[in-house]
Short mmCIF file of C-alpha atoms in Angstrom, two decimals:
data_model
loop_
_atom_site.label_atom_id
_atom_site.label_comp_id
_atom_site.label_asym_id
_atom_site.label_seq_id
_atom_site.Cartn_x
_atom_site.Cartn_y
_atom_site.Cartn_z
CA MET A 1 0.68 2.78 -7.82
CA ASP A 2 -1.25 -0.38 -6.59
CA ARG A 3 -3.46 -0.29 -3.54
CA VAL A 4 -4.83 -3.44 -2.14
CA PRO A 5 -8.53 -3.18 -2.68
CA ARG A 6 -10.79 -2.80 0.28
CA GLU A 7 -14.61 -2.84 0.21
CA LEU A 8 -16.77 -1.23 2.81
CA PRO A 9 -18.33 -4.14 5.08
CA GLY A 10 -22.19 -4.36 4.37
CA ALA A 11 -22.15 -1.79 1.69
CA ARG A 12 -24.21 -4.20 -0.53
CA ALA A 13 -26.25 -7.05 0.58
CA PRO A 14 -25.07 -10.54 -1.00
CA HIS A 15 -27.14 -12.10 -3.65
CA TRP A 16 -28.18 -15.04 -1.20
CA LEU A 17 -29.65 -12.37 1.11
CA ARG A 18 -31.50 -10.73 -1.54
CA ALA A 19 -33.07 -14.04 -2.68
CA LEU A 20 -33.64 -15.27 0.79
CA PRO A 21 -37.15 -13.55 1.52
CA TRP A 22 -38.63 -14.69 -1.75
CA ALA A 23 -37.19 -18.13 -1.10
CA LEU A 24 -38.79 -18.28 2.27
CA LEU A 25 -42.14 -17.08 1.07
CA VAL A 26 -42.46 -19.96 -1.41
CA VAL A 27 -41.23 -22.60 0.95
CA VAL A 28 -43.52 -21.40 3.92
CA GLU A 29 -46.58 -21.17 1.52
CA THR A 30 -45.96 -24.54 0.04
CA ALA A 31 -45.50 -26.05 3.64
CA GLN A 32 -48.68 -24.67 4.66
CA PHE A 33 -50.49 -26.57 1.81
CA LEU A 34 -48.81 -29.72 2.62
CA THR A 35 -49.27 -29.87 6.48
CA PRO A 36 -52.53 -30.37 8.40
CA GLU A 37 -54.49 -27.34 9.34
CA THR A 38 -53.28 -27.93 12.92
CA VAL A 39 -49.81 -26.88 12.13
CA GLN A 40 -49.57 -23.15 12.10
CA LEU A 41 -46.84 -21.54 10.06
CA GLY A 42 -48.24 -17.98 9.70
CA PHE A 43 -45.89 -16.62 12.31
CA VAL A 44 -43.09 -17.11 9.74
CA PHE A 45 -44.70 -14.54 7.44
CA ALA A 46 -43.97 -11.82 10.22
CA VAL A 47 -40.17 -12.32 9.82
CA LEU A 48 -40.12 -11.77 6.00
CA PRO A 49 -40.64 -8.07 5.74
CA MET A 50 -37.89 -7.35 8.43
CA LEU A 51 -35.55 -9.66 6.68
CA ALA A 52 -36.35 -7.83 3.41
CA SER A 53 -35.36 -4.65 5.09
CA LEU A 54 -31.95 -5.82 5.29
CA ALA A 55 -31.45 -6.99 1.93
CA TYR A 56 -33.49 -4.17 -0.02
CA GLY A 57 -34.18 -0.58 0.20
CA MET A 58 -37.69 0.89 0.75
CA ALA A 59 -39.04 -0.12 -2.43
CA GLY A 60 -37.93 -3.82 -2.39
CA THR A 61 -39.15 -4.20 1.29
CA LEU A 62 -42.58 -2.61 0.41
CA LEU A 63 -42.83 -5.00 -2.50
CA VAL A 64 -42.04 -8.16 -0.37
CA SER A 65 -44.62 -6.87 2.21
CA THR A 66 -47.25 -6.13 -0.27
CA ALA A 67 -46.73 -9.64 -1.88
CA ILE A 68 -47.27 -11.41 1.54
CA MET A 69 -50.53 -9.42 2.12
CA LEU A 70 -51.95 -10.30 -1.40
CA LEU A 71 -50.99 -13.90 -0.99
CA LEU A 72 -52.56 -14.13 2.38
CA ALA A 73 -55.61 -12.28 1.42
CA LEU A 74 -56.55 -14.76 -1.38
CA PRO A 75 -59.06 -17.27 -0.01
CA GLU A 76 -57.24 -20.04 -2.03
CA ALA A 77 -53.93 -19.35 -0.35
CA ARG A 78 -54.99 -18.16 2.99
CA ALA A 79 -55.07 -20.66 5.78
CA GLU A 80 -58.01 -20.90 8.06
CA HIS A 81 -56.16 -20.16 11.27
CA ILE A 82 -54.98 -16.81 9.75
CA SER A 83 -57.51 -14.09 10.89
CA SER A 84 -58.13 -10.51 9.81
CA GLY A 85 -56.29 -9.44 12.90
CA ASP A 86 -53.31 -11.55 11.52
CA LEU A 87 -53.59 -9.75 8.42
CA LEU A 88 -53.58 -6.17 10.22
CA ALA A 89 -50.60 -7.17 12.30
CA LEU A 90 -48.58 -8.30 9.18
CA GLY A 91 -49.49 -4.87 7.43
CA LEU A 92 -48.18 -3.21 10.35
CA ILE A 93 -44.90 -5.10 10.34
CA GLY A 94 -44.48 -4.54 6.68
CA ALA A 95 -45.00 -0.67 7.07
CA VAL A 96 -42.33 -0.58 10.07
CA SER A 97 -40.07 -2.69 7.99
CA THR A 98 -40.26 -0.23 5.21
CA LEU A 99 -39.63 2.56 7.21
CA LEU A 100 -36.63 0.86 8.69
CA ALA A 101 -35.36 0.13 5.08
CA TRP A 102 -35.73 3.74 4.30
CA VAL A 103 -33.71 4.94 7.36
CA ARG A 104 -31.03 2.38 6.61
CA GLY A 105 -30.97 3.54 3.04
CA ARG A 106 -30.22 7.09 4.41
CA ARG A 107 -27.62 5.92 6.81
CA ASN A 108 -26.09 4.02 4.01
CA ALA A 109 -25.96 6.97 1.65
CA GLN A 110 -24.30 9.17 4.34
CA LEU A 111 -21.63 6.60 5.00
CA VAL A 112 -20.95 6.49 1.16
CA THR A 113 -20.61 10.34 1.22
CA VAL A 114 -18.34 10.24 4.37
CA ARG A 115 -16.26 7.31 2.65
CA THR A 116 -15.93 9.26 -0.48
CA VAL A 117 -14.66 12.47 1.47
CA ALA A 118 -12.34 10.15 3.26
CA GLU A 119 -10.82 8.64 0.18
CA ALA A 120 -10.55 11.89 -1.48
CA ALA A 121 -8.48 13.22 1.77
CA GLN A 122 -6.39 9.92 1.75
CA TYR A 123 -5.66 10.25 -1.99
CA ALA A 124 -4.56 14.02 -1.27
CA VAL A 125 -2.13 12.61 1.41
CA LEU A 126 -0.81 10.00 -0.62
CA PRO A 127 -1.76 10.24 -4.30
CA PRO A 128 -1.20 7.43 -6.84
CA LEU A 129 2.23 7.28 -7.88
CA PRO A 130 2.69 7.71 -11.89
CA PRO A 131 4.44 4.88 -13.64
CA ARG A 132 7.42 7.33 -14.60
CA VAL A 133 9.07 10.34 -12.92
CA GLY A 134 11.47 11.85 -15.25
CA PRO A 135 13.90 9.16 -16.34
CA VAL A 136 12.89 6.88 -13.32
CA ARG A 137 10.46 4.03 -13.77
CA CYS A 138 8.30 3.67 -10.48
CA GLY A 139 6.27 0.71 -9.16
CA ALA A 140 4.51 0.83 -5.92
CA LEU A 141 2.18 -0.96 -3.62
CA TYR A 142 0.53 -0.01 -0.29
CA GLN A 143 -1.51 -1.82 2.03
CA ALA A 144 -2.92 -0.15 5.27
CA ALA A 145 -3.36 -2.03 8.54
CA VAL A 146 -6.78 -0.70 9.30
CA HIS A 147 -9.46 -2.47 7.15
CA THR A 148 -11.11 -0.20 4.51
CA ALA A 149 -8.31 2.47 5.12
CA LEU A 150 -6.23 3.56 2.17
CA VAL A 151 -3.39 5.35 4.03
CA GLY A 152 -1.69 4.23 7.25
CA GLY A 153 1.62 4.76 9.07
CA ASP A 154 3.94 4.03 5.97
CA LEU A 155 4.49 6.39 3.24
CA TYR A 156 6.53 6.76 -0.03
CA ASP A 157 6.81 9.56 -2.75
CA VAL A 158 8.88 10.08 -5.70
CA GLN A 159 9.47 13.68 -6.86
CA PRO A 160 11.44 15.51 -9.69
CA GLY A 161 13.58 18.54 -8.65
CA PRO A 162 16.41 20.69 -9.51
CA TYR A 163 18.89 18.06 -8.04
CA GLY A 164 17.48 15.00 -9.74
CA VAL A 165 14.73 12.65 -9.03
CA ARG A 166 14.27 12.12 -5.22
CA ALA A 167 12.27 9.40 -3.45
CA VAL A 168 11.60 8.65 0.01
CA VAL A 169 10.17 5.40 1.80
CA ALA A 170 9.30 5.72 5.58
CA ASP A 171 7.64 4.26 8.55
CA VAL A 172 6.25 6.44 11.29
CA LYS A 173 5.47 5.46 14.78
CA GLY A 174 2.13 3.48 15.02
CA HIS A 175 0.09 2.45 12.24
CA GLY A 176 -3.27 2.86 10.66
CA LEU A 177 -5.32 5.99 10.70
CA GLY A 178 -3.65 7.36 13.90
CA ALA A 179 -0.43 8.06 12.15
CA VAL A 180 -2.00 9.56 8.88
CA SER A 181 -1.36 13.20 10.32
CA THR A 182 2.35 12.30 10.84
CA VAL A 183 2.51 10.82 7.31
CA ALA A 184 1.00 14.04 5.97
CA ALA A 185 3.46 16.32 7.78
CA LEU A 186 6.47 14.23 6.52
CA LEU A 187 5.35 14.20 2.91
CA GLY A 188 4.75 18.01 2.91
CA ALA A 189 8.33 18.34 4.36
CA PHE A 190 9.84 16.10 1.74
CA ARG A 191 8.04 17.66 -1.26
CA GLU A 192 9.31 21.13 -0.16
CA ALA A 193 12.95 20.07 0.80
CA VAL A 194 13.61 18.36 -2.68
CA LEU A 195 13.05 21.80 -4.29
CA ASP A 196 15.46 23.61 -1.95
CA GLU A 197 18.04 21.25 -0.43
CA PRO A 198 21.03 20.43 -2.63
CA GLU A 199 21.91 17.46 -0.39
CA LEU A 200 20.05 14.52 0.82
CA ALA A 201 21.38 15.24 4.26
CA GLY A 202 19.44 18.56 4.31
CA VAL A 203 16.21 16.87 3.10
CA ALA A 204 16.39 14.36 6.01
CA ALA A 205 17.11 17.38 8.48
CA ARG A 206 14.00 19.13 7.18
CA MET A 207 11.89 16.30 7.64
CA ASP A 208 13.46 15.60 11.20
CA ARG A 209 12.70 19.24 12.11
CA ARG A 210 8.98 18.82 11.24
CA LEU A 211 8.75 15.87 13.41
CA VAL A 212 10.51 17.68 16.19
CA VAL A 213 8.15 20.45 16.09
CA ASP A 214 4.98 18.25 15.89
CA ALA A 215 6.19 16.31 18.79
CA ALA A 216 6.56 19.39 20.89
CA ARG A 217 3.16 20.49 19.92
CA ARG A 218 1.49 17.49 20.84
CA GLU A 219 3.58 16.85 23.79
CA ASP A 220 4.57 13.24 22.17
CA ALA A 221 8.30 12.64 23.17
CA GLU A 222 8.13 9.36 21.14
CA LEU A 223 7.01 10.73 17.69
CA PHE A 224 9.64 9.44 15.37
CA ALA A 225 9.97 7.87 11.80
CA THR A 226 12.48 5.57 10.23
CA ALA A 227 13.11 6.88 6.53
CA LEU A 228 15.11 5.81 3.47
CA LEU A 229 15.97 8.66 1.07
CA LEU A 230 17.08 7.73 -2.57
CA GLU A 231 18.25 10.17 -5.11
CA PHE A 232 18.86 9.86 -9.00
CA PRO A 233 20.92 13.05 -9.67
CA THR A 234 20.65 14.84 -12.69
CA ARG A 235 23.52 14.40 -15.36
CA GLY A 236 26.66 16.47 -14.54
CA GLY A 237 25.03 18.06 -11.46
CA GLY A 238 23.29 17.60 -8.14
CA GLY A 239 25.05 19.02 -5.23
CA ARG A 240 28.34 18.24 -3.50
CA GLY A 241 27.72 14.47 -3.82
CA ALA A 242 27.75 14.99 -7.54
CA ALA A 243 30.92 16.73 -7.47
CA GLU A 244 32.60 14.39 -5.49
CA GLY A 245 31.05 11.20 -6.74
CA ALA A 246 31.45 11.77 -10.43
CA GLU A 247 35.13 10.90 -10.83
CA PRO A 248 35.13 7.76 -8.66
CA LEU A 249 31.92 6.57 -10.21
CA ALA A 250 32.91 6.61 -13.82
CA GLY A 251 36.43 6.36 -14.55
CA THR A 252 37.29 6.61 -18.37
CA GLY A 253 40.93 6.16 -18.82
CA GLY A 254 43.65 4.10 -19.17
CA GLY A 255 45.90 1.18 -19.70
CA PRO A 256 46.19 -1.55 -17.14
CA GLY A 257 45.77 -0.29 -13.61
CA GLY A 258 45.13 3.25 -14.89
CA ALA A 259 41.92 3.75 -13.13
CA GLY A 260 42.84 1.42 -10.11
CA ALA A 261 42.96 3.75 -6.98
CA GLU A 262 40.21 6.23 -8.15
CA ALA A 263 37.72 4.45 -10.38
CA LEU A 264 34.76 2.49 -8.99
CA ALA A 265 33.23 1.65 -12.42
CA GLY A 266 35.24 2.34 -15.42
CA THR A 267 33.87 2.59 -18.90
CA GLY A 268 37.22 1.93 -20.57
CA GLY A 269 40.76 0.64 -20.32
CA GLY A 270 42.54 -2.59 -20.45
CA PRO A 271 41.91 -5.78 -18.38
CA GLY A 272 41.86 -5.02 -14.91
CA GLY A 273 41.84 -1.39 -15.29
CA ALA A 274 39.28 -0.91 -12.53
CA GLY A 275 39.87 -4.21 -11.00
CA ALA A 276 42.11 -4.92 -8.07
CA GLU A 277 42.32 -1.45 -6.87
CA ALA A 278 38.73 -0.65 -7.28
CA GLY A 279 37.64 -2.56 -4.37
CA ARG A 280 39.92 -0.50 -2.06
CA GLY A 281 38.72 2.60 -4.08
CA ALA A 282 35.19 1.70 -3.01
CA GLU A 283 35.98 1.23 0.58
CA ALA A 284 37.81 4.81 0.49
CA GLY A 285 35.02 6.63 -1.45
CA GLY A 286 32.00 5.03 0.45
CA ALA A 287 30.58 3.81 -2.81
CA ASP A 288 28.70 0.44 -3.50
CA VAL A 289 29.16 -0.74 -6.98
CA VAL A 290 26.43 -3.01 -8.19
CA GLY A 291 26.59 -4.81 -11.41
CA GLY A 292 25.97 -8.08 -13.48
CA PRO A 293 28.76 -10.49 -14.10
CA GLY A 294 31.67 -9.26 -15.99
CA GLY A 295 30.28 -5.67 -15.78
CA ALA A 296 31.56 -2.65 -13.66
CA GLY A 297 30.02 -3.87 -10.66
CA ALA A 298 31.48 -7.41 -10.70
CA GLY A 299 34.95 -6.23 -11.57
CA ALA A 300 34.83 -3.39 -8.97
CA GLU A 301 33.79 -5.90 -6.35
CA ALA A 302 35.86 -8.80 -7.23
CA GLY A 303 38.80 -7.24 -8.99
CA GLY A 304 38.28 -9.32 -12.04
CA PRO A 305 39.42 -8.53 -15.57
CA GLY A 306 36.10 -7.28 -16.61
CA GLY A 307 36.03 -4.39 -14.20
CA GLY A 308 37.26 -1.80 -16.56
CA GLY A 309 35.76 -3.06 -19.81
CA PRO A 310 32.80 -1.76 -21.62
CA ARG A 311 29.26 -2.18 -19.85
CA PRO A 312 27.59 -5.30 -21.25
CA ASP A 313 24.32 -3.48 -21.95
CA GLY A 314 26.01 -0.49 -23.66
CA GLY A 315 24.11 1.77 -21.49
CA PRO A 316 25.64 4.86 -19.49
CA PRO A 317 26.27 4.56 -15.81
CA VAL A 318 23.42 4.93 -13.52
CA GLU A 319 24.02 6.54 -10.00
CA ALA A 320 21.73 6.44 -7.05
CA ARG A 321 22.54 7.82 -3.72
CA LEU A 322 21.01 6.50 -0.54
CA LEU A 323 20.63 7.71 3.14
CA SER A 324 19.12 5.67 5.77
CA CYS A 325 17.58 7.25 9.06
CA GLY A 326 17.04 4.04 10.93
CA HIS A 327 15.27 2.32 7.87
CA PRO A 328 16.11 -1.06 6.59
CA PRO A 329 18.40 -1.15 3.42
CA PRO A 330 16.88 -1.68 0.05
CA PHE A 331 17.74 -4.59 -2.35
CA VAL A 332 19.16 -4.37 -5.65
CA VAL A 333 17.39 -6.62 -7.92
CA GLY A 334 19.10 -7.78 -11.14
CA ARG A 335 19.47 -10.77 -13.30
CA ALA A 336 21.52 -12.80 -10.86
CA GLY A 337 18.85 -12.16 -8.17
CA ALA A 338 18.49 -9.75 -5.03
CA ARG A 339 21.26 -8.27 -2.82
CA GLU A 340 20.79 -6.13 0.08
CA VAL A 341 22.82 -2.90 -0.17
CA ALA A 342 25.41 -2.64 2.71
CA MET A 343 25.09 0.71 4.23
CA GLU A 344 25.21 2.43 7.54
CA SER A 345 22.11 3.91 9.03
CA GLY A 346 21.78 7.04 10.93
CA PRO A 347 19.22 7.76 13.81
CA PRO A 348 15.49 7.82 12.96
CA LEU A 349 13.74 11.08 12.13
CA GLY A 350 12.40 13.03 15.14
CA LEU A 351 15.28 12.69 17.34
CA GLY A 352 16.85 16.13 16.31
CA LEU A 353 19.24 15.60 13.36
CA THR A 354 19.34 19.32 13.05
CA ARG A 355 21.43 19.43 16.26
CA SER A 356 23.79 16.70 15.35
CA ALA A 357 25.54 15.34 12.04
CA ALA A 358 23.35 13.73 9.52
CA PRO A 359 24.29 10.50 8.14
CA GLU A 360 26.60 10.49 4.83
CA PRO A 361 24.74 9.49 1.73
CA LEU A 362 26.11 6.09 0.02
CA THR A 363 26.70 6.34 -3.69
CA VAL A 364 25.47 3.18 -5.69
CA ALA A 365 26.59 2.64 -9.29
CA LEU A 366 23.97 0.41 -10.75
CA GLU A 367 23.44 -1.30 -14.22
CA PRO A 368 20.49 0.02 -16.04
CA SER A 369 18.87 -3.29 -15.72
CA CYS A 370 18.93 -3.33 -11.93
CA VAL A 371 15.87 -2.30 -9.76
CA LEU A 372 16.05 -0.68 -6.33
CA LEU A 373 13.45 -2.38 -4.16
CA ALA A 374 12.63 -0.35 -0.94
CA TYR A 375 9.96 -1.59 1.54
CA THR A 376 8.86 -1.06 5.05
CA ASP A 377 9.04 -3.31 8.04
CA GLY A 378 5.57 -4.67 7.46
CA VAL A 379 7.17 -6.83 4.68
CA THR A 380 9.97 -8.34 6.60
CA GLU A 381 8.20 -8.72 9.88
CA ALA A 382 5.20 -10.61 8.44
CA ARG A 383 5.24 -14.32 9.68
CA ASP A 384 4.04 -17.50 8.58
CA ALA A 385 1.92 -19.88 10.38
CA SER A 386 4.95 -21.27 12.15
CA GLY A 387 6.07 -17.71 13.27
CA ARG A 388 8.88 -17.27 10.84
CA PHE A 389 9.40 -14.07 9.23
CA TYR A 390 9.21 -13.45 5.59
CA PRO A 391 12.72 -13.57 4.05
CA LEU A 392 12.38 -11.12 1.26
CA GLY A 393 15.94 -11.36 -0.10
CA GLU A 394 15.66 -15.08 -0.60
CA ARG A 395 12.22 -15.15 -2.13
CA VAL A 396 12.36 -12.06 -4.65
CA ARG A 397 12.77 -12.86 -8.15
CA PRO A 398 14.41 -10.99 -10.91
CA GLU A 399 11.89 -8.58 -12.49
CA ARG A 400 13.13 -5.83 -14.77
CA GLU A 401 9.68 -3.67 -14.63
CA PRO A 402 9.17 -1.99 -11.30
CA VAL A 403 5.43 -2.62 -11.14
CA ALA A 404 5.67 -6.12 -12.18
CA LEU A 405 8.18 -6.65 -9.32
CA VAL A 406 6.09 -5.10 -6.53
CA ARG A 407 3.13 -7.21 -7.67
CA ALA A 408 5.09 -10.25 -7.56
CA VAL A 409 6.46 -9.64 -4.09
CA TRP A 410 2.88 -8.82 -2.71
CA ARG A 411 1.45 -12.06 -4.25
CA ASP A 412 4.45 -13.99 -2.75
CA LEU A 413 4.15 -12.24 0.68
CA SER A 414 0.23 -12.77 0.89
CA ALA A 415 0.73 -16.59 -0.04
CA TYR A 416 3.48 -16.77 2.60
CA THR A 417 1.57 -15.03 5.49
CA GLY A 418 -2.03 -15.40 4.78
CA GLU A 419 -3.06 -12.28 6.68
CA ILE A 420 -0.92 -9.21 7.28
CA ALA A 421 -1.68 -7.16 10.43
CA ASP A 422 0.67 -4.20 9.68
CA ASP A 423 1.13 -1.35 7.12
CA VAL A 424 2.98 -2.52 4.10
CA ALA A 425 4.65 -0.26 1.48
CA LEU A 426 6.86 -1.40 -1.31
CA LEU A 427 8.54 0.89 -3.74
CA ALA A 428 10.66 -0.21 -6.86
CA LEU A 429 12.64 2.30 -8.92
CA ARG A 430 14.84 1.82 -12.09
CA VAL A 431 16.39 4.44 -14.45
CA ASP A 432 16.00 3.66 -18.18
CA PRO A 433 19.37 3.42 -20.04
CA GLY A 434 20.28 6.68 -21.97
CA GLU A 435 17.70 8.68 -20.01
#
């Protein structure tokens, strides 16, 4: 997983500030030699120790103060208007500046400790995503809206389980650090539900119940989240959806028209075996078949002669199940470009899905070279200087590797908008052929 790098402001003084006290010391002393005795520049020396306390620690500030005192104590460098009282005052200023540098150093050390603890807590909430979870290759990128924060109001996760590899991308109410507790609660509910619930609708209901309980405890009637759940089921299993979807997703038989009414992506048969009738089968079965030209997807959608032929890459069929709770649909990124998955969306989480019917998952058949790209609205609601929204579907470029895809989208999004004020999350998933 990539996180947009953030640095604590003022954690380390810039190089020009560290060099400024020494440069001013040389300039003031040189100017004192070149100007008449009536021009008094000694007051500038009083500024240098305080300036050094901003750029250095206690030792560096003490070194600058000592150098000033030694320089002014030398008869050759000491101006006539600088008296012993002036030297004493400069010594006191140097001592106070050294004390201030010590206090500032202690406060910086405390801030570093607090930041380290905060980063550890945020990484515990949203740990880095591994490049591979089971057969699924993963690429993710996250930017929180709050400067220096690692976690905000968006979340994603990919977890293996007995029913396959499941993933979630969600956007909770609000953004920044104020939404982290809700993010943590949803992630905990998701990670438990993927182990227990055989259906995606059950996972959504568990997450919804978590928000309903939290909203009642906080007395927040508007606590909700949009979420997109994804599932790559295990071969030959994975709950009711697998039992119902296996036959229409992978028809194997027949002569011309043999797999017409039922098959969505045939792997054998004559020309048109899963062609003209497959489109009607897709509508009846609620499945969206995606593929390259001439592959299972193209034949199933267009009814062309290539619909029932062998897959162009020789790989096995790849299934993905999608369930949206008020979340934007993902894009399928393939060789021909990006296409938004047409799917129905249920209500957002937190509105009581446990008391109503959860939305039905959509089964998608993909070529192994396709990548599913999910995102939060921080991507598509980002604007350029003229106020135009970022057109993700038009600007995304085909990329086989999920990590490279999310990085390319982030670079293009940053160039398009300049500065992004909302939480942004990107998650790209692809199943390797034969896995």
